[in-house]
XYZ file of C-alpha atoms in Angstrom:
345
model
C -0.618 6.640 11.979
C -0.911 2.997 11.506
C 1.626 1.242 9.960
C 2.482 -2.956 10.320
C 6.206 -2.953 11.922
C 8.706 -6.066 11.469
C 9.804 -7.643 14.962
C 13.348 -7.797 15.669
C 13.531 -10.780 17.679
C 9.970 -13.036 16.531
C 10.253 -11.915 12.686
C 6.629 -11.617 12.360
C 4.478 -8.068 11.270
C 2.885 -5.799 14.361
C 0.402 -3.173 13.086
C 1.609 -0.430 15.872
C 0.239 3.785 15.607
C 3.381 5.931 14.914
C 4.081 9.546 15.843
C 6.696 11.491 13.857
C 8.435 13.930 15.986
C 11.558 15.911 15.017
C 14.537 13.772 16.434
C 12.853 10.055 16.815
C 9.468 8.325 15.781
C 7.753 7.028 18.305
C 5.484 3.504 17.835
C 2.294 2.572 20.379
C 0.728 -0.361 20.981
C -3.298 -0.768 20.634
C -5.178 -2.648 23.479
C -9.128 -2.681 23.683
C -9.538 -0.352 21.053
C -7.429 2.719 22.447
C -3.936 3.850 22.059
C -1.545 2.589 25.362
C 0.268 5.745 27.151
C 3.721 4.794 26.800
C 5.493 4.763 23.471
C 6.123 0.542 22.881
C 9.629 1.612 21.204
C 10.952 4.463 19.327
C 13.556 4.833 16.600
C 16.208 7.168 16.698
C 16.633 9.195 13.602
C 20.287 11.204 14.388
C 22.525 9.059 11.618
C 19.818 7.503 10.524
C 19.230 6.191 6.593
C 16.271 5.760 4.795
C 15.527 3.372 1.858
C 11.891 4.119 -0.211
C 11.377 2.239 -2.215
C 12.481 -0.656 -0.456
C 11.976 -3.861 -2.392
C 13.488 -6.871 0.121
C 10.172 -8.287 0.835
C 8.744 -9.566 -2.426
C 4.867 -9.589 -1.265
C 5.465 -6.181 0.657
C 5.925 -3.839 -2.506
C 5.142 -0.865 -0.206
C 7.890 -0.652 2.862
C 10.299 1.831 4.101
C 13.472 0.723 5.248
C 14.844 2.648 7.996
C 18.610 1.947 9.347
C 19.607 3.346 12.438
C 23.265 4.235 12.920
C 23.776 1.749 15.198
C 22.797 -0.795 12.282
C 19.280 -1.965 13.363
C 16.900 -2.224 10.464
C 13.200 -1.080 10.699
C 10.958 -2.153 7.899
C 7.563 -0.008 8.003
C 4.852 -0.929 5.761
C 2.110 1.090 4.212
C -1.208 1.313 2.716
C -0.441 2.794 -0.847
C 1.758 4.147 -2.646
C 0.909 7.815 -2.298
C 0.819 7.014 1.612
C 4.237 5.337 1.652
C 6.062 8.383 -0.259
C 4.424 10.903 1.951
C 5.783 9.042 5.378
C 9.601 8.965 3.228
C 9.303 12.638 2.701
C 7.878 13.333 5.944
C 10.738 10.893 7.587
C 13.694 12.453 5.172
C 13.033 15.885 6.558
C 12.834 15.044 10.099
C 16.559 13.121 9.575
C 17.800 16.055 7.979
C 15.937 18.475 10.225
C 19.208 20.432 11.349
C 20.381 20.127 7.327
C 18.232 22.716 5.475
C 20.125 22.335 2.554
C 19.155 18.842 2.441
C 15.838 19.084 2.701
C 15.854 21.495 -0.464
C 17.349 18.906 -2.397
C 15.263 16.124 -1.511
C 12.900 18.101 -2.557
C 14.613 19.292 -5.910
C 15.038 15.490 -6.865
C 11.553 14.502 -6.079
C 10.271 17.133 -8.664
C 13.311 16.946 -11.006
C 13.250 15.218 -14.605
C 16.374 14.707 -15.857
C 17.071 10.852 -17.757
C 20.794 9.440 -17.832
C 22.676 10.229 -20.640
C 22.939 7.816 -23.395
C 20.867 5.624 -21.140
C 21.172 2.043 -22.702
C 17.336 -0.035 -22.285
C 18.772 -3.177 -23.158
C 21.118 -2.958 -20.076
C 17.588 -1.682 -17.932
C 15.986 -4.990 -19.557
C 18.828 -7.141 -19.155
C 18.654 -5.898 -15.566
C 15.094 -6.680 -15.433
C 15.252 -10.410 -16.368
C 17.683 -10.697 -13.539
C 16.667 -13.773 -11.260
C 17.978 -12.183 -8.279
C 17.756 -8.963 -8.501
C 15.259 -7.921 -11.448
C 11.948 -7.785 -11.590
C 9.750 -10.031 -9.542
C 7.135 -11.727 -11.939
C 4.171 -12.587 -10.312
C 1.135 -13.913 -11.461
C -2.043 -11.741 -11.634
C -6.165 -11.737 -12.082
C -7.534 -9.128 -14.531
C -11.468 -9.338 -15.458
C -11.285 -12.672 -14.689
C -8.260 -13.750 -16.454
C -5.404 -15.033 -15.023
C -1.988 -13.707 -16.293
C 1.240 -15.249 -16.258
C 5.071 -13.656 -15.435
C 3.713 -9.934 -15.162
C 4.592 -7.171 -12.914
C 2.372 -4.286 -12.115
C 3.017 -0.454 -13.488
C 3.981 0.628 -9.977
C 6.310 -2.546 -9.260
C 8.374 -1.173 -12.108
C 8.659 2.285 -10.977
C 9.779 1.285 -7.511
C 12.355 -1.323 -9.094
C 13.410 2.018 -11.400
C 13.804 3.978 -8.662
C 15.363 1.467 -6.441
C 18.220 0.503 -8.788
C 18.882 4.310 -9.734
C 17.777 4.123 -13.188
C 15.503 7.012 -12.005
C 14.976 9.675 -9.372
C 11.749 10.515 -9.273
C 8.252 8.745 -9.894
C 7.578 10.935 -12.894
C 10.943 10.017 -14.215
C 10.809 6.243 -13.891
C 7.148 6.619 -15.708
C 8.857 8.432 -18.657
C 11.441 5.662 -18.397
C 9.073 3.017 -18.530
C 7.004 4.164 -21.320
C 10.270 4.480 -23.820
C 10.552 0.827 -22.766
C 6.844 0.275 -23.822
C 7.408 2.254 -27.075
C 10.444 -0.092 -28.018
C 8.449 -3.031 -27.181
C 10.859 -4.579 -24.189
C 7.424 -4.702 -22.213
C 3.618 -4.557 -23.325
C 0.497 -3.950 -21.519
C -1.982 -6.768 -20.494
C -5.374 -6.723 -19.272
C -8.108 -3.651 -19.335
C -6.644 -0.890 -17.367
C -3.149 -0.992 -18.714
C -4.362 -1.692 -22.443
C -6.703 1.001 -22.684
C -4.100 3.615 -21.143
C -1.986 2.800 -24.385
C -4.728 4.164 -26.532
C -4.365 8.023 -24.626
C -3.490 11.577 -26.596
C -1.201 12.070 -23.830
C 2.189 10.501 -23.920
C 2.632 10.766 -19.971
C -0.387 8.514 -19.326
C 0.209 5.812 -21.793
C 2.097 4.209 -18.911
C 0.232 3.563 -15.455
C 2.304 4.087 -12.123
C -0.973 1.812 -10.798
C -0.700 -1.213 -8.416
C -3.672 -2.849 -10.980
C -2.435 -1.951 -14.155
C -0.410 -4.918 -15.203
C 2.619 -5.583 -17.678
C 4.934 -8.169 -19.038
C 7.950 -9.233 -21.180
C 6.809 -8.706 -24.917
C 7.862 -11.875 -25.555
C 6.126 -13.316 -22.546
C 3.673 -16.298 -23.022
C -0.073 -14.954 -23.242
C -2.376 -15.005 -20.495
C -4.464 -18.419 -19.495
C -7.892 -18.262 -18.173
C -8.069 -19.725 -15.036
C -10.492 -22.473 -14.031
C -12.710 -22.111 -11.226
C -10.505 -24.248 -8.900
C -7.375 -21.965 -9.190
C -9.493 -18.679 -7.605
C -10.390 -19.297 -4.350
C -11.712 -15.376 -3.767
C -14.852 -14.107 -5.792
C -13.149 -12.109 -8.853
C -16.113 -10.125 -9.201
C -16.490 -8.074 -6.081
C -12.382 -8.041 -5.854
C -12.494 -6.449 -9.455
C -13.840 -2.950 -8.876
C -12.258 0.116 -8.944
C -10.531 1.117 -5.374
C -11.682 4.642 -3.862
C -10.115 4.194 -1.007
C -8.111 2.457 1.599
C -6.256 3.006 4.949
C -5.935 1.185 8.407
C -8.774 1.682 10.758
C -9.888 -0.434 13.900
C -12.404 -2.820 13.671
C -14.261 -4.223 16.621
C -15.018 -8.356 16.252
C -18.389 -9.691 15.830
C -17.437 -13.098 17.986
C -14.620 -11.810 20.807
C -15.467 -8.436 20.570
C -11.814 -7.419 20.905
C -10.301 -4.539 18.609
C -7.865 -5.272 15.967
C -6.070 -2.859 13.287
C -7.304 -4.098 9.790
C -6.457 -2.366 6.545
C -9.688 -1.307 4.469
C -9.990 -1.357 0.634
C -13.000 0.820 -0.782
C -14.022 -0.440 -4.000
C -16.754 0.599 -6.451
C -18.493 -1.050 -9.331
C -19.098 -3.422 -7.675
C -19.351 -1.733 -4.567
C -17.296 -3.938 -1.852
C -15.326 -3.084 1.455
C -12.726 -5.480 2.240
C -10.694 -5.935 5.270
C -7.722 -7.417 5.394
C -5.190 -8.938 8.247
C -1.619 -6.346 7.570
C 0.396 -9.332 9.387
C -0.502 -11.853 7.201
C 1.566 -12.332 3.896
C -0.654 -13.494 1.816
C -2.863 -10.436 1.040
C -5.973 -11.845 0.732
C -9.074 -10.151 2.511
C -9.994 -11.905 5.641
C -13.895 -10.474 5.370
C -15.756 -7.893 3.510
C -19.543 -7.386 2.312
C -21.636 -5.427 -0.300
C -22.502 -1.931 0.294
C -25.572 -2.032 -1.201
C -28.303 -1.627 1.009
C -26.201 -0.744 3.837
C -26.462 2.125 6.629
C -23.325 4.028 7.453
C -23.242 6.962 10.370
C -20.842 8.491 12.827
C -21.205 7.608 16.490
C -21.639 10.007 19.354
C -18.193 10.104 21.110
C -19.185 10.628 25.020
C -19.555 7.311 26.141
C -19.748 4.330 24.747
C -22.366 3.470 22.470
C -24.213 0.543 22.722
C -22.976 -2.914 20.665
C -19.524 -1.686 21.777
C -16.997 -3.314 23.897
C -13.654 -1.762 25.306
C -12.102 1.499 26.458
C -12.131 2.838 22.473
C -10.699 5.949 21.812
C -13.261 7.547 19.968
C -13.633 8.308 16.013
C -16.230 5.915 15.734
C -18.907 4.825 12.631
C -21.151 2.238 12.411
C -21.890 0.003 9.222
C -25.080 -1.956 8.963
C -25.807 -4.070 6.122
C -28.884 -5.108 4.312
C -28.966 -8.333 6.616
C -28.699 -6.139 9.885
C -25.054 -7.061 10.817
C -23.529 -4.314 12.619
C -19.567 -3.331 11.904
C -17.931 -1.062 14.379
C -15.350 0.626 13.031
C -12.758 2.953 14.372
C -10.923 6.100 12.636
C -7.640 8.002 14.398
C -9.145 11.360 13.821
C -12.735 13.263 13.185
C -11.561 14.072 9.945
C -10.570 10.405 8.882
C -14.008 9.297 10.149
C -15.777 11.700 7.855
C -13.745 11.158 4.929
C -14.806 7.549 5.055
C -18.032 7.925 5.813
C -18.630 10.323 2.869
C -16.352 7.765 0.784
C -18.886 5.307 1.140
C -22.338 6.892 1.434
C -22.623 7.365 -2.267
C -21.794 3.967 -2.756
C -24.611 2.501 -0.206
């Protein structure tokens, strides 16, 4: 699948197509909408160590770090926590392929639930406040309101795991719920506040990138002014239905570039992002109301499509007759995207 990779010489981010084998991770460049036949590089997994979650980059919370036995660091970025954890589990399985006992231990730890004995919530909170190694506080928008010094539920879960306060995400969510019950942290915004009303204790804290929390003594929300917001809040406030990397044809130059697509409902919008950029703002998007979406045949190059593309194409025509040509990585993925988009048109 597609993953952004940080370069070794120039520390920029490039999207590559990754193929995981038993002993190595290959990555390919995409040219003209088609994967090149020879790999651009390879990561040998023998003696590799993996860090997930990796919190070394504040603006990239979904990283996996691989350190080879020659001490070369590779940083890979995923689209979602589910995708990140899936890649990390598969890569770890490949690293320990010759050691079945370690693979069994990995699965046992992933599914285990055992809080540390005599754990001190005060110690955790104190470390959370640390300016260099603590939880990163950011400004966030929710329902048109701007909140200062907040963190997301998934960011706290990642931080608890990376600091060895929890082994699994389930354990970290339980620990975060304890912090909330003891009034060390509190929910802010609609999603996290509504979750506290759940009758199920395991659902009161959300391991979610759209659920906002802050320290209980932090300042209250400030309503943002129009001058502070440089994008349409309403169209970015919908519930995320699906997200992933797809290849999109440009409108002017007709070249193909990998973009991170995010499909939202209520309101129904499809936005796409440049995964090599740091600001995490969409570079384009459109309303899905009145759109037509359909698969394109793989035999030959359809009209309107330029380049020697791989296949698995689909087309979206907006109500203003703007045509978007998008390429999935497989027929199954193309079907999944079309089926997700159609009910929102």
